[in-house]
Amino acid sequence: MNHTNKNELAVRNRFLFQLFLVSCFLFLVSCAQQEPSRTEIALGNTLCTITLFKHGNENIYNEIFNKIREIENLMSVNIPSSDISRINAAAGIESVQVHAEVFKVIERAVYFANVSDGAFDPTVGPLVALWGINTGSENIPSQHKIDEVLPLVNWRNIELDESNTSVFLTQRGMSLDLGAIAKGYAADSAAKIIRDANITRALIDLGGNIIVIGERSANVPWRVGIQKPGHKRGESIVTLQLTDKTIVTSGVYERYFKENGKHYHHLFEPFSGYPADNGLLSVTIVMDVSMDADALSTAVFVLGYERGLVLLESFPEVEAIFIFENMEIRSTNRLN
Ligand code: FAD
Ligand code: MG
């Protein structure tokens, strides 16, 4: 190798080393500013995706997913040691002291049961078990069986004692199911961790319970699509532009079975014991608190369009989008 070639090689090596240092620096900067999103299955078989922009890091992702699992362990009806399973096992026998967070969610569920005249009812457990939707053994129960469990579905038979955060279901056979509200609570808990860490831009998606934190970029809102019912997952029928909001949808198209050409879905009308059949395919709620949006989306769906609108009059800060069986879209028109 001649002298010139040696010099060229030295210059090239120095350049490569500098390039290496610059890329290490950029990598560190990008790690500090943005972690890729993390997806895990939690809350039963719910796909949970968190995306943190700016200052997100591994520790915060861990903290969020640990919190979601803690909520599942406290509130799942399918985990025998959960507070909800303990309440259900003691139905008609004794009251059960529960974690303060569980008490808070049950209290809120009772509030929405009250304001919706029982269209939202956290004591739907016996109906959920009877229909078995998404369990692999779904069936249309006989009218006799439905009549047998209907008296057990009554939120007025939940007794709450705030002094020691205890819960009593007054009738044997009653059971709580927080499937229509606890995902929202989990999303709010994730948002709290994110905001407490001073992360100003993030996306939370817990199986369709969405929270957008901050803006997508300076003065640009997030764009969130509402699923077109019955179409490929991710195909939107409407796109909303939002900043710092939660968007929660209750629909008939994810959990259902078909028999004799008819759809039987998982949103039950607690007075008849059948899936609500009112011409709606989905109801989306947009507001600030995901737990409330979760409860309201189910309540409004079960009430149907007209009665749902009446309930929403008490929540002027809430936006709702209704998709009908003929794909007609109506909204509360407060969205701009
Ligand atoms: P939503 O409208 O928010 O809720 C519908 C669900 O609420 C129904 O599935 C039923 O459980 C209940 N419900 C039906 N009618 C009413 C009514 N009128 N009033 C009140 N509630 C009603 N899924 C699994 O398959 N396996 C699991 O092990 C499992 N574990 C879970 C644990 C937790 C803590 C949570 C929050 C959810 C879990 N899930 C599980 C999912 C759950 O069963 C619901 O199906 C899911 O939360 C429905 O959410 P959604 O947004 O589709 O509908
Ligand atoms: Mg809900």
XYZ file of C-alpha atoms and ligand atoms in Angstrom:
390
model
C 0.000 0.000 0.000
C 1.489 3.370 -0.954
C 1.565 6.490 1.239
C -1.416 8.164 -0.473
C -3.576 5.084 -0.039
C -2.615 4.875 3.674
C -3.629 8.522 4.173
C -6.894 7.955 2.339
C -7.599 4.928 4.530
C -6.866 6.903 7.721
C -9.170 9.723 6.606
C -11.881 7.235 5.686
C -11.558 5.421 9.023
C -11.756 8.691 10.936
C -14.838 9.603 8.909
C -16.443 6.225 9.623
C -15.629 6.562 13.335
C -17.179 10.048 13.407
C -20.194 8.716 11.563
C -20.410 5.931 14.155
C -20.295 8.483 17.005
C -22.938 10.645 15.326
C -25.234 7.665 14.786
C -24.750 6.537 18.412
C -25.701 10.028 19.490
C -28.754 10.086 17.219
C -29.769 6.657 18.485
C -29.498 7.869 22.082
C -31.434 11.016 21.246
C -34.142 9.007 19.546
C -34.280 6.594 22.515
C -34.672 9.528 24.838
C -37.413 11.103 22.726
C -39.468 8.261 21.399
C -39.800 4.599 22.196
C -41.596 2.477 19.627
C -45.088 1.561 20.743
C -45.607 -1.502 22.882
C -48.445 -3.983 22.367
C -49.452 -6.682 24.829
C -52.487 -8.873 25.320
C -54.129 -8.044 28.651
C -57.642 -7.624 30.121
C -58.570 -11.119 28.933
C -57.725 -11.242 25.250
C -57.682 -7.495 24.638
C -54.959 -6.106 22.380
C -53.452 -3.178 24.306
C -51.157 -0.736 22.488
C -49.421 2.233 24.085
C -47.377 4.714 22.057
C -45.307 7.280 23.919
C -43.749 10.207 22.092
C -41.035 12.307 23.752
C -39.499 11.082 26.991
C -41.140 7.672 26.808
C -38.917 4.911 28.055
C -38.912 1.251 28.988
C -39.658 1.963 32.654
C -42.815 3.892 31.871
C -44.057 1.183 29.508
C -43.420 -1.372 32.270
C -45.240 0.764 34.804
C -48.265 1.143 32.504
C -48.568 -2.550 31.657
C -48.048 -3.545 35.303
C -50.926 -1.228 36.212
C -53.187 -2.696 33.518
C -52.429 -6.213 34.789
C -53.044 -5.128 38.378
C -56.482 -3.842 37.317
C -57.205 -7.109 35.491
C -56.202 -9.121 38.571
C -58.572 -7.050 40.710
C -61.522 -6.713 38.324
C -61.672 -9.757 36.057
C -64.630 -12.043 36.421
C -62.450 -14.839 35.006
C -59.721 -14.683 37.664
C -60.952 -16.581 40.757
C -58.857 -14.525 43.209
C -60.029 -11.121 41.867
C -62.115 -8.855 44.075
C -65.003 -9.201 41.603
C -64.904 -13.024 41.779
C -64.818 -12.825 45.588
C -67.882 -10.534 45.588
C -69.688 -12.910 43.213
C -68.819 -15.997 45.272
C -70.262 -14.306 48.375
C -73.515 -13.184 46.673
C -76.450 -13.577 49.025
C -74.104 -14.617 51.835
C -71.915 -11.758 52.997
C -70.313 -8.481 52.041
C -66.742 -8.421 50.785
C -64.155 -5.751 51.433
C -62.461 -4.686 48.195
C -59.571 -2.560 46.977
C -60.413 1.170 46.904
C -60.041 1.242 43.093
C -62.508 -1.616 42.661
C -64.950 0.166 44.955
C -64.585 3.352 42.908
C -65.341 1.569 39.602
C -68.356 -0.265 41.067
C -69.652 3.002 42.514
C -69.361 4.641 39.086
C -71.035 1.632 37.439
C -73.948 2.000 39.866
C -74.133 5.704 39.013
C -74.469 4.912 35.289
C -76.982 2.147 36.027
C -79.049 4.718 37.887
C -78.911 7.479 35.254
C -79.605 5.029 32.415
C -82.605 3.482 34.214
C -80.793 0.150 34.284
C -79.916 -0.026 30.556
C -76.334 -0.173 31.790
C -76.301 -2.778 34.552
C -73.075 -4.197 36.067
C -75.038 -7.184 37.411
C -75.444 -8.626 33.883
C -73.047 -11.448 34.883
C -75.702 -14.242 34.825
C -76.831 -13.178 31.319
C -73.247 -13.001 30.039
C -72.650 -16.534 31.369
C -75.943 -17.856 29.956
C -75.323 -16.644 26.400
C -71.600 -17.526 26.512
C -70.717 -15.170 23.643
C -67.062 -15.547 22.590
C -66.540 -18.549 24.859
C -66.824 -21.157 22.096
C -70.062 -22.504 23.608
C -72.410 -19.678 22.679
C -76.062 -20.593 22.285
C -79.520 -19.033 22.206
C -80.855 -19.837 25.677
C -84.442 -21.023 26.155
C -86.945 -18.412 27.313
C -87.300 -20.464 30.489
C -83.576 -20.078 31.292
C -83.664 -16.349 30.501
C -86.682 -15.898 32.791
C -84.807 -17.757 35.517
C -81.787 -15.399 35.492
C -83.563 -12.083 34.822
C -84.474 -11.465 38.501
C -80.765 -11.737 39.307
C -79.936 -8.841 36.979
C -80.733 -5.799 39.088
C -78.188 -3.160 40.075
C -80.471 -2.049 42.940
C -79.429 -5.238 44.732
C -75.834 -4.046 45.045
C -75.126 -2.698 48.536
C -72.097 -0.444 48.877
C -70.513 0.553 52.184
C -68.057 3.391 51.639
C -66.821 3.325 55.250
C -64.947 0.052 54.682
C -65.140 -0.178 50.837
C -67.250 -3.327 51.003
C -69.734 -4.662 48.470
C -72.680 -7.007 48.957
C -74.837 -8.602 46.271
C -78.047 -9.295 48.128
C -79.275 -12.331 46.095
C -77.615 -15.705 45.670
C -76.680 -16.290 42.031
C -76.085 -12.584 41.289
C -72.785 -11.675 39.661
C -70.989 -8.477 38.733
C -69.349 -8.057 35.326
C -67.327 -4.866 34.809
C -66.519 -5.665 31.148
C -68.377 -2.546 30.003
C -66.533 -0.058 32.232
C -63.192 -1.433 33.518
C -61.334 -1.092 30.206
C -62.077 2.619 30.378
C -60.790 2.772 33.930
C -57.594 0.974 32.831
C -57.137 3.506 30.017
C -57.566 6.425 32.459
C -54.998 4.811 34.784
C -52.516 4.493 31.912
C -53.125 8.151 30.996
C -52.448 9.227 34.576
C -49.063 7.470 34.585
C -48.193 9.117 31.265
C -49.243 12.620 32.345
C -47.481 12.253 35.721
C -44.291 11.455 33.780
C -44.740 14.763 31.899
C -45.148 12.987 28.570
C -47.152 15.388 26.471
C -47.850 13.249 23.392
C -49.148 9.709 23.575
C -51.740 7.252 22.291
C -53.503 4.627 24.368
C -55.564 1.912 22.684
C -57.035 -0.780 24.900
C -59.102 -2.826 22.461
C -60.850 0.213 21.021
C -60.899 2.269 24.231
C -58.714 5.096 22.929
C -57.178 8.095 24.665
C -55.175 10.683 22.735
C -52.839 12.804 24.849
C -51.768 16.189 23.523
C -51.589 16.933 19.806
C -50.176 14.822 16.969
C -47.712 17.651 16.282
C -47.714 21.413 16.885
C -51.270 22.655 16.216
C -52.201 19.399 14.471
C -54.825 17.227 16.178
C -54.828 13.413 16.202
C -56.948 11.681 13.586
C -58.928 8.786 14.986
C -61.047 6.581 12.749
C -64.307 4.954 13.795
C -64.458 1.348 12.605
C -66.830 0.675 9.709
C -69.004 -2.062 11.242
C -68.734 -5.436 9.546
C -65.747 -4.379 7.418
C -62.022 -5.128 7.627
C -60.556 -4.117 10.998
C -59.047 -0.643 10.653
C -61.406 0.452 7.845
C -62.957 3.717 9.036
C -66.417 5.052 8.385
C -65.646 8.464 9.926
C -62.405 10.137 10.996
C -62.374 12.494 13.969
C -59.760 15.150 14.666
C -59.105 15.321 18.381
C -56.735 16.594 21.051
C -56.693 15.327 24.655
C -59.841 13.193 24.436
C -61.025 9.646 24.870
C -62.942 7.868 22.110
C -64.833 4.718 23.068
C -67.040 2.567 20.855
C -69.555 -0.151 21.725
C -70.475 -2.188 18.696
C -72.075 -5.417 17.574
C -69.341 -6.538 15.181
C -66.546 -7.920 17.410
C -68.274 -10.268 19.836
C -71.235 -12.109 18.361
C -72.418 -15.365 16.895
C -74.800 -16.078 14.037
C -77.665 -18.503 14.089
C -80.367 -18.906 11.453
C -78.972 -15.827 9.712
C -79.413 -13.625 12.782
C -76.642 -11.870 14.718
C -76.570 -12.307 18.506
C -74.094 -9.879 20.057
C -72.788 -9.138 23.559
C -74.636 -5.930 24.484
C -77.591 -7.136 26.500
C -80.848 -5.418 27.163
C -81.139 -6.191 30.898
C -84.971 -6.189 30.950
C -85.510 -8.686 28.132
C -82.310 -10.710 28.560
C -81.624 -10.523 24.794
C -78.966 -8.615 22.845
C -80.253 -5.082 22.216
C -81.921 -5.021 18.801
C -82.639 -1.406 17.915
C -81.190 -0.759 14.464
C -77.794 0.391 15.759
C -74.445 -1.138 14.831
C -72.282 1.034 17.046
C -72.192 4.005 19.378
C -69.017 6.051 19.853
C -68.574 8.438 22.751
C -66.020 11.275 22.798
C -65.291 13.013 26.096
C -62.573 13.483 28.742
C -62.881 10.465 31.049
C -62.519 7.004 29.510
C -64.276 5.106 32.322
C -67.363 7.285 31.863
C -67.151 7.027 28.073
C -66.971 3.230 28.331
C -70.082 3.065 30.513
C -71.943 5.636 28.384
C -71.168 3.897 25.073
C -72.726 0.690 26.397
C -75.633 2.504 28.077
C -76.487 4.587 25.011
C -76.191 1.569 22.707
C -78.623 -0.424 24.846
C -81.038 2.505 25.143
C -81.085 3.024 21.367
C -80.942 6.286 19.431
C -83.898 8.284 20.816
C -83.594 7.286 24.474
C -79.803 7.481 24.213
C -80.067 11.119 23.099
C -82.267 11.870 26.112
C -79.625 10.401 28.449
C -76.910 12.426 26.686
C -78.785 15.668 27.399
C -77.486 15.321 30.978
C -73.895 15.198 29.641
C -73.500 18.354 27.530
C -69.725 17.910 27.233
C -70.154 14.507 25.574
C -70.192 13.858 21.815
C -71.790 10.730 20.370
C -71.693 9.162 16.917
C -74.317 6.566 15.995
C -73.900 4.095 13.127
C -77.118 2.428 11.973
C -77.702 -0.900 10.222
C -78.075 0.920 6.875
C -74.673 2.594 7.580
C -76.361 5.924 8.194
C -74.276 8.099 10.506
C -75.789 10.509 12.999
C -74.033 12.514 15.671
C -74.832 14.845 18.520
C -73.445 17.578 16.219
C -71.341 19.087 18.918
C -68.232 17.902 17.050
C -66.603 20.390 14.718
P -68.615 -2.723 25.979
O -69.893 -2.210 25.439
O -67.802 -1.742 26.698
O -68.935 -3.873 27.028
C -69.707 -4.981 26.721
C -69.537 -5.997 27.788
O -70.156 -5.546 28.982
C -70.177 -7.338 27.454
O -69.246 -8.198 26.860
C -70.643 -7.798 28.807
O -69.562 -8.382 29.502
C -71.024 -6.519 29.511
N -72.395 -6.074 29.228
C -73.282 -6.500 28.281
N -74.438 -5.838 28.354
C -74.288 -4.956 29.375
C -75.162 -3.988 29.948
N -76.406 -3.788 29.490
N -74.701 -3.261 30.984
C -73.457 -3.443 31.482
N -72.597 -4.365 30.980
C -73.006 -5.093 29.930
N -62.807 -11.108 27.632
C -62.584 -12.426 27.467
O -62.989 -12.963 26.440
N -61.921 -13.155 28.405
C -61.477 -12.597 29.558
O -60.884 -13.272 30.394
C -61.704 -11.199 29.772
N -61.261 -10.591 30.888
C -61.497 -9.248 31.058
C -61.049 -8.626 32.236
C -61.262 -7.272 32.424
C -60.812 -6.615 33.693
C -61.926 -6.504 31.421
C -62.155 -5.038 31.587
C -62.361 -7.127 30.268
C -62.161 -8.494 30.075
N -62.609 -9.142 28.907
C -62.377 -10.482 28.754
C -63.404 -8.420 27.892
C -64.846 -8.216 28.396
O -65.432 -9.442 28.672
C -65.743 -7.458 27.432
O -66.183 -8.294 26.419
C -65.095 -6.325 26.810
O -64.586 -5.495 27.834
C -66.124 -5.626 25.962
O -65.706 -4.393 25.643
P -66.360 -3.619 24.438
O -65.620 -2.340 24.414
O -66.381 -4.458 23.232
O -67.887 -3.448 24.817
Mg -68.459 0.072 27.487
